[in-house]
mmCIF file of C-alpha atoms in Angstrom:
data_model
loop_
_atom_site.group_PDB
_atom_site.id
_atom_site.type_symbol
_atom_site.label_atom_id
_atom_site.label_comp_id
_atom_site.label_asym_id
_atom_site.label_seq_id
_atom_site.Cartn_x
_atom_site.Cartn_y
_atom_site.Cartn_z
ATOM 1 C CA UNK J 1358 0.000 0.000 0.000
ATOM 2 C CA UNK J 1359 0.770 3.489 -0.737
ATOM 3 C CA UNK J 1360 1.739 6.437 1.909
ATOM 4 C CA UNK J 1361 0.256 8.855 -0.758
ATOM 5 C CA UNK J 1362 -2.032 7.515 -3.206
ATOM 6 C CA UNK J 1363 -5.713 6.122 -2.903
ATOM 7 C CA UNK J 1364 -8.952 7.126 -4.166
ATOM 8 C CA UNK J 1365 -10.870 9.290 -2.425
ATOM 9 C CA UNK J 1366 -13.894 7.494 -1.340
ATOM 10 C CA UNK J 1367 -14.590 3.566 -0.681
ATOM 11 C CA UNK J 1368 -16.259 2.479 -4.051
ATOM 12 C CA UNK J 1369 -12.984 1.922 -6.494
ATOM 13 C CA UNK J 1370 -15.474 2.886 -9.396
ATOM 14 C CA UNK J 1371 -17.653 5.759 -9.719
ATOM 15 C CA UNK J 1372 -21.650 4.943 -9.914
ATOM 16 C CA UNK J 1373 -23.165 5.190 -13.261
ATOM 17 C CA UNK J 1374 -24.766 8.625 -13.348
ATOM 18 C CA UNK J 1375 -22.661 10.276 -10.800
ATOM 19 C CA UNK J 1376 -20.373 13.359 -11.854
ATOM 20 C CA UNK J 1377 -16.806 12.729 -11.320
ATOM 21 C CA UNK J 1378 -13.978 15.756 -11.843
ATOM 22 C CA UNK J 1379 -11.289 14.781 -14.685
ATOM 23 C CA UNK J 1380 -7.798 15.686 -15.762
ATOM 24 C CA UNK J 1381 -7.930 15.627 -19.566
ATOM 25 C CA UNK J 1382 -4.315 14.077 -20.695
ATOM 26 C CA UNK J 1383 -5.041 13.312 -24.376
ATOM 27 C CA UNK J 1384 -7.054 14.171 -27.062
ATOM 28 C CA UNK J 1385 -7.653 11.438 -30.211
ATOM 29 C CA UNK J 1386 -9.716 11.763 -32.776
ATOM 30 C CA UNK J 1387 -12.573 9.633 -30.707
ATOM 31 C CA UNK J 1388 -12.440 12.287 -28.191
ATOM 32 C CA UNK J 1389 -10.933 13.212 -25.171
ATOM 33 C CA UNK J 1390 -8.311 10.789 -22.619
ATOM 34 C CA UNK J 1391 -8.886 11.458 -18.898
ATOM 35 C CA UNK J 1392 -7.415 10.559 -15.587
ATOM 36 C CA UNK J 1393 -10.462 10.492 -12.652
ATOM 37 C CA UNK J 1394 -8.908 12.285 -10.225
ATOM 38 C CA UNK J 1395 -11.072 11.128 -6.882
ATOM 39 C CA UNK J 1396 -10.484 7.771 -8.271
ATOM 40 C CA UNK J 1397 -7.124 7.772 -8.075
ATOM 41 C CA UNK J 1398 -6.293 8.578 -11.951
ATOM 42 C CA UNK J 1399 -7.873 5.291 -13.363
ATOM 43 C CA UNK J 1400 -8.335 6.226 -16.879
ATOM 44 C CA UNK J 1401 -11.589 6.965 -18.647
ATOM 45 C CA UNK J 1402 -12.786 8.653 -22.003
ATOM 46 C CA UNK J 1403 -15.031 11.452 -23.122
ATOM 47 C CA UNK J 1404 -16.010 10.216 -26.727
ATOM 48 C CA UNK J 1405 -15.936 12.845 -29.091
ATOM 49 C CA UNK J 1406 -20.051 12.365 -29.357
ATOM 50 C CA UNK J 1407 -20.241 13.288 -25.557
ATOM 51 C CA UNK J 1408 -18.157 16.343 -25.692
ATOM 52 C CA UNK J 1409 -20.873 18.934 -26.878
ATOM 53 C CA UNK J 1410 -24.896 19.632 -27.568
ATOM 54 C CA UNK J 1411 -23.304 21.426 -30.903
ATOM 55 C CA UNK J 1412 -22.030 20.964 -33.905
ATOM 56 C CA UNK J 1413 -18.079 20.472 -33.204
ATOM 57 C CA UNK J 1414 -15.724 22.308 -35.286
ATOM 58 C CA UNK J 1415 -12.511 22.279 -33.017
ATOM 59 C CA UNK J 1416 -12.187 20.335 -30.076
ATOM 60 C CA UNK J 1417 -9.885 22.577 -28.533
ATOM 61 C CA UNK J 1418 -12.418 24.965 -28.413
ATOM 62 C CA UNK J 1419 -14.083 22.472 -26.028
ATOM 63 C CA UNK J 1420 -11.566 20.556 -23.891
ATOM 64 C CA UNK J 1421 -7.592 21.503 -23.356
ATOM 65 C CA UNK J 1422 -4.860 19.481 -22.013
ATOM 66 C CA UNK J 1423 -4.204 19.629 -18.532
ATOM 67 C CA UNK J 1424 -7.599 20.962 -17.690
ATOM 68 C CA UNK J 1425 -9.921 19.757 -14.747
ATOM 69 C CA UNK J 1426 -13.534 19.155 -15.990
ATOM 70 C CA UNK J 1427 -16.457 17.903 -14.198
ATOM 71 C CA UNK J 1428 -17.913 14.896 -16.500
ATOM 72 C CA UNK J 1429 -21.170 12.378 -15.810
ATOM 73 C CA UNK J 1430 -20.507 8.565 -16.047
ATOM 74 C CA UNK J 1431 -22.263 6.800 -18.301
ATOM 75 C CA UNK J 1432 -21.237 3.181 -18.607
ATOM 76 C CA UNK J 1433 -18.278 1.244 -16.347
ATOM 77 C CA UNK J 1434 -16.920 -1.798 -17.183
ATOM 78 C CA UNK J 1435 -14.907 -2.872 -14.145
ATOM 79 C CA UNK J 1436 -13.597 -5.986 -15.961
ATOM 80 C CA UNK J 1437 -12.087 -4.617 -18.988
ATOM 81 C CA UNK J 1438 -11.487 -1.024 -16.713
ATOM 82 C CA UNK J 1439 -13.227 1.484 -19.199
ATOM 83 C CA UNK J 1440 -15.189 3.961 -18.336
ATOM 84 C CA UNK J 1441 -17.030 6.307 -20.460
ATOM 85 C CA UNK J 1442 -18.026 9.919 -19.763
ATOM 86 C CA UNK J 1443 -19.835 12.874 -21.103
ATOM 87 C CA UNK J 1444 -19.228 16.189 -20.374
ATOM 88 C CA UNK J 1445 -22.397 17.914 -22.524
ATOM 89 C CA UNK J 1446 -25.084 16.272 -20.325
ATOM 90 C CA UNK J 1447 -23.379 18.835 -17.445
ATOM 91 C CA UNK J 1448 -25.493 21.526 -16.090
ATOM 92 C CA UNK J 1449 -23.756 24.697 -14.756
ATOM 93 C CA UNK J 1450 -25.250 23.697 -11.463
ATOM 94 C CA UNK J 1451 -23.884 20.216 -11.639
ATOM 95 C CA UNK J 1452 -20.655 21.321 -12.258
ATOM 96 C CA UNK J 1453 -20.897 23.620 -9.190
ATOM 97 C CA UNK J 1454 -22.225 20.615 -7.154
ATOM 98 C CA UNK J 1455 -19.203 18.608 -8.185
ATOM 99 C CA UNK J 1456 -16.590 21.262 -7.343
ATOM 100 C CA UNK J 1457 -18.018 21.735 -3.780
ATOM 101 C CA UNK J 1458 -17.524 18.158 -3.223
ATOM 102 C CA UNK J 1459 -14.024 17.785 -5.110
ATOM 103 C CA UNK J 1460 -12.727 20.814 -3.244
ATOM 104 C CA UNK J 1461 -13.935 19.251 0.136
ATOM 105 C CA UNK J 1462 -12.251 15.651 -0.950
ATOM 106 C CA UNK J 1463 -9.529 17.017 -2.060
ATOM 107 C CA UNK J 1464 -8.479 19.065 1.729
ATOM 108 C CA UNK J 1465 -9.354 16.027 3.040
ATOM 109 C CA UNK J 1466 -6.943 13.789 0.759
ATOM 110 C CA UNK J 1467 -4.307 16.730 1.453
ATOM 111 C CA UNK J 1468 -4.774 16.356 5.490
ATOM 112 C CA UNK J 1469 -5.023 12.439 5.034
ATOM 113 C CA UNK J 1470 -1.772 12.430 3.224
ATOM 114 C CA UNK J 1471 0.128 14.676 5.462
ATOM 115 C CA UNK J 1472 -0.861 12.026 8.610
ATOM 116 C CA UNK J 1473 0.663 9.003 6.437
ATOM 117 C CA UNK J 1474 3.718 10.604 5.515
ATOM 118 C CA UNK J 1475 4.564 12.001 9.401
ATOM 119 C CA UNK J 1476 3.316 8.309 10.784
ATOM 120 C CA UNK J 1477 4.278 6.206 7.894
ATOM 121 C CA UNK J 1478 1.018 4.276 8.091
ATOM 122 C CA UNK J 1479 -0.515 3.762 4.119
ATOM 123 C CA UNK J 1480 -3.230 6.232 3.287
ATOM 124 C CA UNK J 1481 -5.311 3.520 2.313
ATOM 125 C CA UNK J 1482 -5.577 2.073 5.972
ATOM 126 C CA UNK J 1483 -6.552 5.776 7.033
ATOM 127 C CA UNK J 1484 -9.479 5.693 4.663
ATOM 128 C CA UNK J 1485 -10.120 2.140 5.731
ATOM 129 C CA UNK J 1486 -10.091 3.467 9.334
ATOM 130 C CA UNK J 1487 -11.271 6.867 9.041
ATOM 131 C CA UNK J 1488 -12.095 8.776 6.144
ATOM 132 C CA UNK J 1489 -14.609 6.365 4.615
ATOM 133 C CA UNK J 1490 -16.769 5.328 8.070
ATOM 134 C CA UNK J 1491 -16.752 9.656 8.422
ATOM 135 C CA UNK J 1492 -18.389 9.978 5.081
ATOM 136 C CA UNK J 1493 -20.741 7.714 5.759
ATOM 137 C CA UNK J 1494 -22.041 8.880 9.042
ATOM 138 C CA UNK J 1495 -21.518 12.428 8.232
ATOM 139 C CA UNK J 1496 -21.940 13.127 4.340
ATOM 140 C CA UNK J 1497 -18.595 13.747 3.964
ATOM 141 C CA UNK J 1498 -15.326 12.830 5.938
ATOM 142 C CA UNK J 1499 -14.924 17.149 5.799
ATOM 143 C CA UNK J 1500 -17.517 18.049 7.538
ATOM 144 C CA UNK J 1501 -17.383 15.507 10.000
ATOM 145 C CA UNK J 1502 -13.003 16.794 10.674
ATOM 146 C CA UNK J 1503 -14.501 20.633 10.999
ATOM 147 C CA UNK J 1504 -17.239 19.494 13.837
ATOM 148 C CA UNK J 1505 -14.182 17.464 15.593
ATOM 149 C CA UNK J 1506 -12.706 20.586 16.311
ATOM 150 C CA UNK J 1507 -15.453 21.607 19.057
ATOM 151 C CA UNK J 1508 -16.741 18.349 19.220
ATOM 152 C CA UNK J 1509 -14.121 15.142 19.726
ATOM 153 C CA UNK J 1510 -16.672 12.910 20.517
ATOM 154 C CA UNK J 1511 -16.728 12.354 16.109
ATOM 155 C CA UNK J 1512 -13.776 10.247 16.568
ATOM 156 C CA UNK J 1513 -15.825 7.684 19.296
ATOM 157 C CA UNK J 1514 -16.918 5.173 16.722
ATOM 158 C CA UNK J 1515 -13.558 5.343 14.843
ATOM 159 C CA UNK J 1516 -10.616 2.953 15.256
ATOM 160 C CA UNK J 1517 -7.354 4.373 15.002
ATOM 161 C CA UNK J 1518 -4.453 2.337 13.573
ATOM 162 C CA UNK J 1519 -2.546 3.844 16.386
ATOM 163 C CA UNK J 1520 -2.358 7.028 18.944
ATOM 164 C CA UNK J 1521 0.563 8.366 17.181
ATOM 165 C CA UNK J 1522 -2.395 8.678 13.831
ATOM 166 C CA UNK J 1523 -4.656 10.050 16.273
ATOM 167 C CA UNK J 1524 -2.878 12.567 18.086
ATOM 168 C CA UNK J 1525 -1.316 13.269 14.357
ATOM 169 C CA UNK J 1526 -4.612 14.140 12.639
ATOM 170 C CA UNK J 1527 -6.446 15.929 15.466
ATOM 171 C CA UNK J 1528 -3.359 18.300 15.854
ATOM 172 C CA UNK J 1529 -3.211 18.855 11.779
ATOM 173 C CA UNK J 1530 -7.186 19.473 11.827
ATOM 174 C CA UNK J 1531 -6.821 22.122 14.211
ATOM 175 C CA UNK J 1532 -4.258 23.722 12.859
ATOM 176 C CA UNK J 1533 -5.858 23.367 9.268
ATOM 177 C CA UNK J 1534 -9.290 23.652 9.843
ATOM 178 C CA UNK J 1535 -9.789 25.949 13.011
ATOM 179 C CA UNK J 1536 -11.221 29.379 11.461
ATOM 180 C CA UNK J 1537 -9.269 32.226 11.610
ATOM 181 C CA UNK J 1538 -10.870 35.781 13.227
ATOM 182 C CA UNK J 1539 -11.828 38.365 10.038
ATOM 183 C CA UNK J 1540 -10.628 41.838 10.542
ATOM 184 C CA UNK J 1541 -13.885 44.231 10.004
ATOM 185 C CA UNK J 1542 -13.096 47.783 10.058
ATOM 186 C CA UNK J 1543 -15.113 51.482 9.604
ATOM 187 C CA UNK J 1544 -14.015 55.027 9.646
ATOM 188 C CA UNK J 1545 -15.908 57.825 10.886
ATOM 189 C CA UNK J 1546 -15.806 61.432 11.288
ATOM 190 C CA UNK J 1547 -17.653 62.636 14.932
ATOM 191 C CA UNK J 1548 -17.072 66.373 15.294
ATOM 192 C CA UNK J 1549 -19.489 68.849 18.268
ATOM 193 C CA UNK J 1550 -18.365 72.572 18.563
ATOM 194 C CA UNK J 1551 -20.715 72.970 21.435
ATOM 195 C CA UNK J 1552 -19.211 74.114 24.956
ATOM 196 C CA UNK J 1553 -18.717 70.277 26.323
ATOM 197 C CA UNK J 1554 -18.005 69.574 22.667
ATOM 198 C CA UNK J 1555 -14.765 67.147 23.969
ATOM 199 C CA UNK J 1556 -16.717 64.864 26.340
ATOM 200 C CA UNK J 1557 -19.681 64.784 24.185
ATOM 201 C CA UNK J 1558 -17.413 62.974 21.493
ATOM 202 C CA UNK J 1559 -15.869 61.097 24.012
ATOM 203 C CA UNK J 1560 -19.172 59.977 25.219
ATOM 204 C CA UNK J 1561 -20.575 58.912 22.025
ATOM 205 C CA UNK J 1562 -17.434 57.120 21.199
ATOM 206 C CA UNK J 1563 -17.743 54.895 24.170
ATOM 207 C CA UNK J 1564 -21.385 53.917 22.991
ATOM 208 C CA UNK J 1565 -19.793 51.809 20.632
ATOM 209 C CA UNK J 1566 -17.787 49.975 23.343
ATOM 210 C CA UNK J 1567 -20.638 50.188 25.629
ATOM 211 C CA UNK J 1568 -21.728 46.023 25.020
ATOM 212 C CA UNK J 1569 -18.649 45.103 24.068
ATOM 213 C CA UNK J 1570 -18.677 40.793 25.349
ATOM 214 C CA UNK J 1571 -15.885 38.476 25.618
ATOM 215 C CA UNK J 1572 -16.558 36.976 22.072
ATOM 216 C CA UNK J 1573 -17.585 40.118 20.291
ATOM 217 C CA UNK J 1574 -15.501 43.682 20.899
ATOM 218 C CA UNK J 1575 -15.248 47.019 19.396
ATOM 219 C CA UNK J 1576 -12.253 49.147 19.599
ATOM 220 C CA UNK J 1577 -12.383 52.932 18.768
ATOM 221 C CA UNK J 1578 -9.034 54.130 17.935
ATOM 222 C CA UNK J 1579 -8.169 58.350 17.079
ATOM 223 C CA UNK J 1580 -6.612 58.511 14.008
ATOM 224 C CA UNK J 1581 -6.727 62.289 14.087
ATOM 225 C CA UNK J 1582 -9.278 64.745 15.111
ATOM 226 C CA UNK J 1583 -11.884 64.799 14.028
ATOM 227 C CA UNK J 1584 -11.404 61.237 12.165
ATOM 228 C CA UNK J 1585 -11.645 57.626 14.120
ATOM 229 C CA UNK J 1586 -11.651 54.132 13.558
ATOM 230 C CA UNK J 1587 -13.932 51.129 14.586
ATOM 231 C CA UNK J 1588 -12.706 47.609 14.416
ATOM 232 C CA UNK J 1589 -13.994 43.842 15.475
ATOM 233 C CA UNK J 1590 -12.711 40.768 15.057
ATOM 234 C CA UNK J 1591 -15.248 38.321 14.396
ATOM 235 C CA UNK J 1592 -15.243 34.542 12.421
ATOM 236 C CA UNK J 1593 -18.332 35.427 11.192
ATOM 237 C CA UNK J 1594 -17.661 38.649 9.019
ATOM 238 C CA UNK J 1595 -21.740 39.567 8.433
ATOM 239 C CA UNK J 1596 -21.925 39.369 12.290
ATOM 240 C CA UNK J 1597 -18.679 41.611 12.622
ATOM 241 C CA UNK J 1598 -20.323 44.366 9.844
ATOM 242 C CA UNK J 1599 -23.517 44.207 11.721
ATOM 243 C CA UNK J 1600 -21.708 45.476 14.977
ATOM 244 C CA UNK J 1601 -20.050 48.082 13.578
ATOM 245 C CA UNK J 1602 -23.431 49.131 12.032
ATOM 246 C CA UNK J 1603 -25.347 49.059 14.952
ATOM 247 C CA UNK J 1604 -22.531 51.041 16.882
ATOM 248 C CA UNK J 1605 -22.701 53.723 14.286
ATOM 249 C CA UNK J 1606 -25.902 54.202 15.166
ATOM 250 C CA UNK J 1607 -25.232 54.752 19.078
ATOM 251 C CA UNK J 1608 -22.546 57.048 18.005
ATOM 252 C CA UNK J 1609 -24.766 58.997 15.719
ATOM 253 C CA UNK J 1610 -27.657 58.832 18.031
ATOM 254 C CA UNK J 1611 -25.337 60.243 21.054
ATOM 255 C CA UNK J 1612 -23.509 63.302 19.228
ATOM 256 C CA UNK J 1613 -26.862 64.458 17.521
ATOM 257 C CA UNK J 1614 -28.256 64.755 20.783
ATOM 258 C CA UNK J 1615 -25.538 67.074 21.827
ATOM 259 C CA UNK J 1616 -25.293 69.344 18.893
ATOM 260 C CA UNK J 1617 -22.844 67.487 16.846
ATOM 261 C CA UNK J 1618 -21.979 65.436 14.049
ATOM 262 C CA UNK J 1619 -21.319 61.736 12.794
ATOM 263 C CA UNK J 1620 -20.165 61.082 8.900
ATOM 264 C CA UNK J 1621 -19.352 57.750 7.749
ATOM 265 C CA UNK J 1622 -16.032 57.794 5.723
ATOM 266 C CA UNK J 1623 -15.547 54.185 5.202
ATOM 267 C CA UNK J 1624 -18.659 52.152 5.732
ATOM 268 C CA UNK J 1625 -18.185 48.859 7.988
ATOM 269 C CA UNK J 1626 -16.299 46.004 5.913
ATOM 270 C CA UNK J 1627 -13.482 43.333 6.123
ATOM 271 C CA UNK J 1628 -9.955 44.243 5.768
ATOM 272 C CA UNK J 1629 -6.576 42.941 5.171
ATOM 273 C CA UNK J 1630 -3.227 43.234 6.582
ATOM 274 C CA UNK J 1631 -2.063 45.579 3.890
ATOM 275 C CA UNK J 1632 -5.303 47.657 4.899
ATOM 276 C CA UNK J 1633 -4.128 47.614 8.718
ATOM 277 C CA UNK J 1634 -0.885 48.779 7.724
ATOM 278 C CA UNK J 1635 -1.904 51.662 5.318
ATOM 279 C CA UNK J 1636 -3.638 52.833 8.560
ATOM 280 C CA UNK J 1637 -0.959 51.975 11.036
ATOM 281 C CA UNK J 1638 1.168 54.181 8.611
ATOM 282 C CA UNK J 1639 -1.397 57.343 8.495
ATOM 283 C CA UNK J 1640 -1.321 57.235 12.181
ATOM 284 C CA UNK J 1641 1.876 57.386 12.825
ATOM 285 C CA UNK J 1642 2.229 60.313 10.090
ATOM 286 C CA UNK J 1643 -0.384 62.602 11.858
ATOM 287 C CA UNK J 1644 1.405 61.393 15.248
ATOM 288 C CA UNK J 1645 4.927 63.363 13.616
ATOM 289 C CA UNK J 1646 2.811 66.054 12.549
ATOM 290 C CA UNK J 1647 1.017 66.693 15.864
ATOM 291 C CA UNK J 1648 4.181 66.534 17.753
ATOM 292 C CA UNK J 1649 5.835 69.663 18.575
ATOM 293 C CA UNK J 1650 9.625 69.801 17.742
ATOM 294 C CA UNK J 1651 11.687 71.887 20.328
ATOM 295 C CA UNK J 1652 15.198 72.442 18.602
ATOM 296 C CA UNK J 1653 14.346 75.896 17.172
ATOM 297 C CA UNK J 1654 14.295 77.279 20.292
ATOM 298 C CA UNK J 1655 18.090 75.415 21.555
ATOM 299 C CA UNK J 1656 19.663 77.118 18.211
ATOM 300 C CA UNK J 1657 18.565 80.909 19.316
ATOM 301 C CA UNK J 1658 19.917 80.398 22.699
ATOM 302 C CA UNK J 1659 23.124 79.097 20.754
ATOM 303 C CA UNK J 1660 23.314 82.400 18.858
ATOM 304 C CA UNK J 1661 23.703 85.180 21.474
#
């Protein structure tokens, strides 16, 4: 057995009817040569008949070398190991379908793969073990390694090969599949020229902090007067925009009532690392600007 090949799931042939995603590695004049890639690259063929609805004038126009399509199967003989395909009785949504589930096979083949090579133990026992019984329980062996992360009791009906495979994969699924926080950021403008015009911004800037929770915070941060910045971290980035809306609001609703003003430069979204540091950089410029420098007045002494 193999540390890093094996098909994806438990059947070694796909079902009649199901769509399967393809490598095309040949094209003959009866069509198209494929490897199946969740199959682990058994060969099958797109006949030239199968490849389009239309009139074909140049098969390149349809299929390309090195390209993954999403194909159906339509016949299997697992005797003689051919196994016919068509790609032009693919809707757009089946092909969408198909990719979903690829993409989800193929971070779990990736994970799988890394646990055979760092325990030596053949990938096919780990699908033997693991990754097929989680598919069947759970839909899909993916979904089942994302609950595991919160939830360990997934791996109670599972028999390990060993601890070391164990210990291995939870450790790689955590570090793989644990969600990372989403940066959401706004900019706003809160000016009052009334007499307590200071502590009335102040105020309505700590509105927005006001039910800040352990799991979900805003931080106001001065830019420069009269400009300010909210931020969140949140792993769900709607929820995190949402926040920032809703403490808009309070701001706007607390400076209004004391004769001022609230004006939304950069409405609530997520932001990168180069965003953070285009701001870290702005702040730090106004920070030079702001500060006073004392050397003229050394040099006049200096003089007389």
């Amino acid at each position: 057995m193999s540390l890093t090949n094996c098909r994806f799931y438990e059947d070694k042939y796909p079902e009649v009817d199901s769509f399967v995603m393809v490598n095309v590695k040949q094209i003959a004049e009866m069509g198209a040569y494929v490897k199946l890639l969740e199959y682990d690259n058994i060969d099958g063929m797109i006949l030239l008949s199968e490849l389009s609805r239309r009139r074909i004038r140049s098969i390149q126009k349809l299929i390309r070398i090195g390209r993954n399509e999403v194909v159906i199967v339509l016949r299997v003989d697992k005797e003689k190991g051919y196994i016919d395909l068509s790609k032009r009785r693919v809707s757009p949504e089946d092909v969408i379908k198909c990719e979903e589930r690829y993409n989800k096979s193929k971070a779990v083949h990736s994970i799988m793969r890394h646990v055979a090579e760092a325990t030596q133990t053949p990938l096919e026992t780990l699908y033997e073990n693991i990754g097929w019984p989680l598919n069947q329980k759970y839909g899909h062996a993916h979904d089942a390694f994302k609950i595991s992360i919160t939830n360990p009791s997934v791996w109670d009906e599972i028999t390990f090969p060993s601890e070391p495979v164990k210990n291995e994969l939870q450790q790689y699924i955590n570090s793989k599949l644990t969600p990372h926080p989403t940066k959401v950021r706004a900019d706003i403008e809160v000016t009052c020229f009334g007499y307590d015009g200071i502590d009335a911004v102040k105020d309505a800037l700590r509105a927005a902090e006001a039910d800040n929770t352990p799991e979900n915070q805003i931080k106001v941060r001065l830019v420069a007067p009269p400009l300010y910045v909210l931020a969140s971290q949140c792993l769900d980035k709607t929820l995190g925009v949402k926040l920032l809306e809703e403490a808009i609001v309070k701001i706007e609703e607390r400076i209004k009532a004391a004769g001022g003003s609230c004006t939304v430069k950069m409405a609530p979204k997520a932001v990168t690392e180069h965003d953070d540091a285009i701001l870290q950089e702005l702040m730090e410029k106004r920070e030079r600007e702001n500060t006073q420098v004392s050397g003229d007045e050394d040099s006049e002494s200096d003089d007389e």
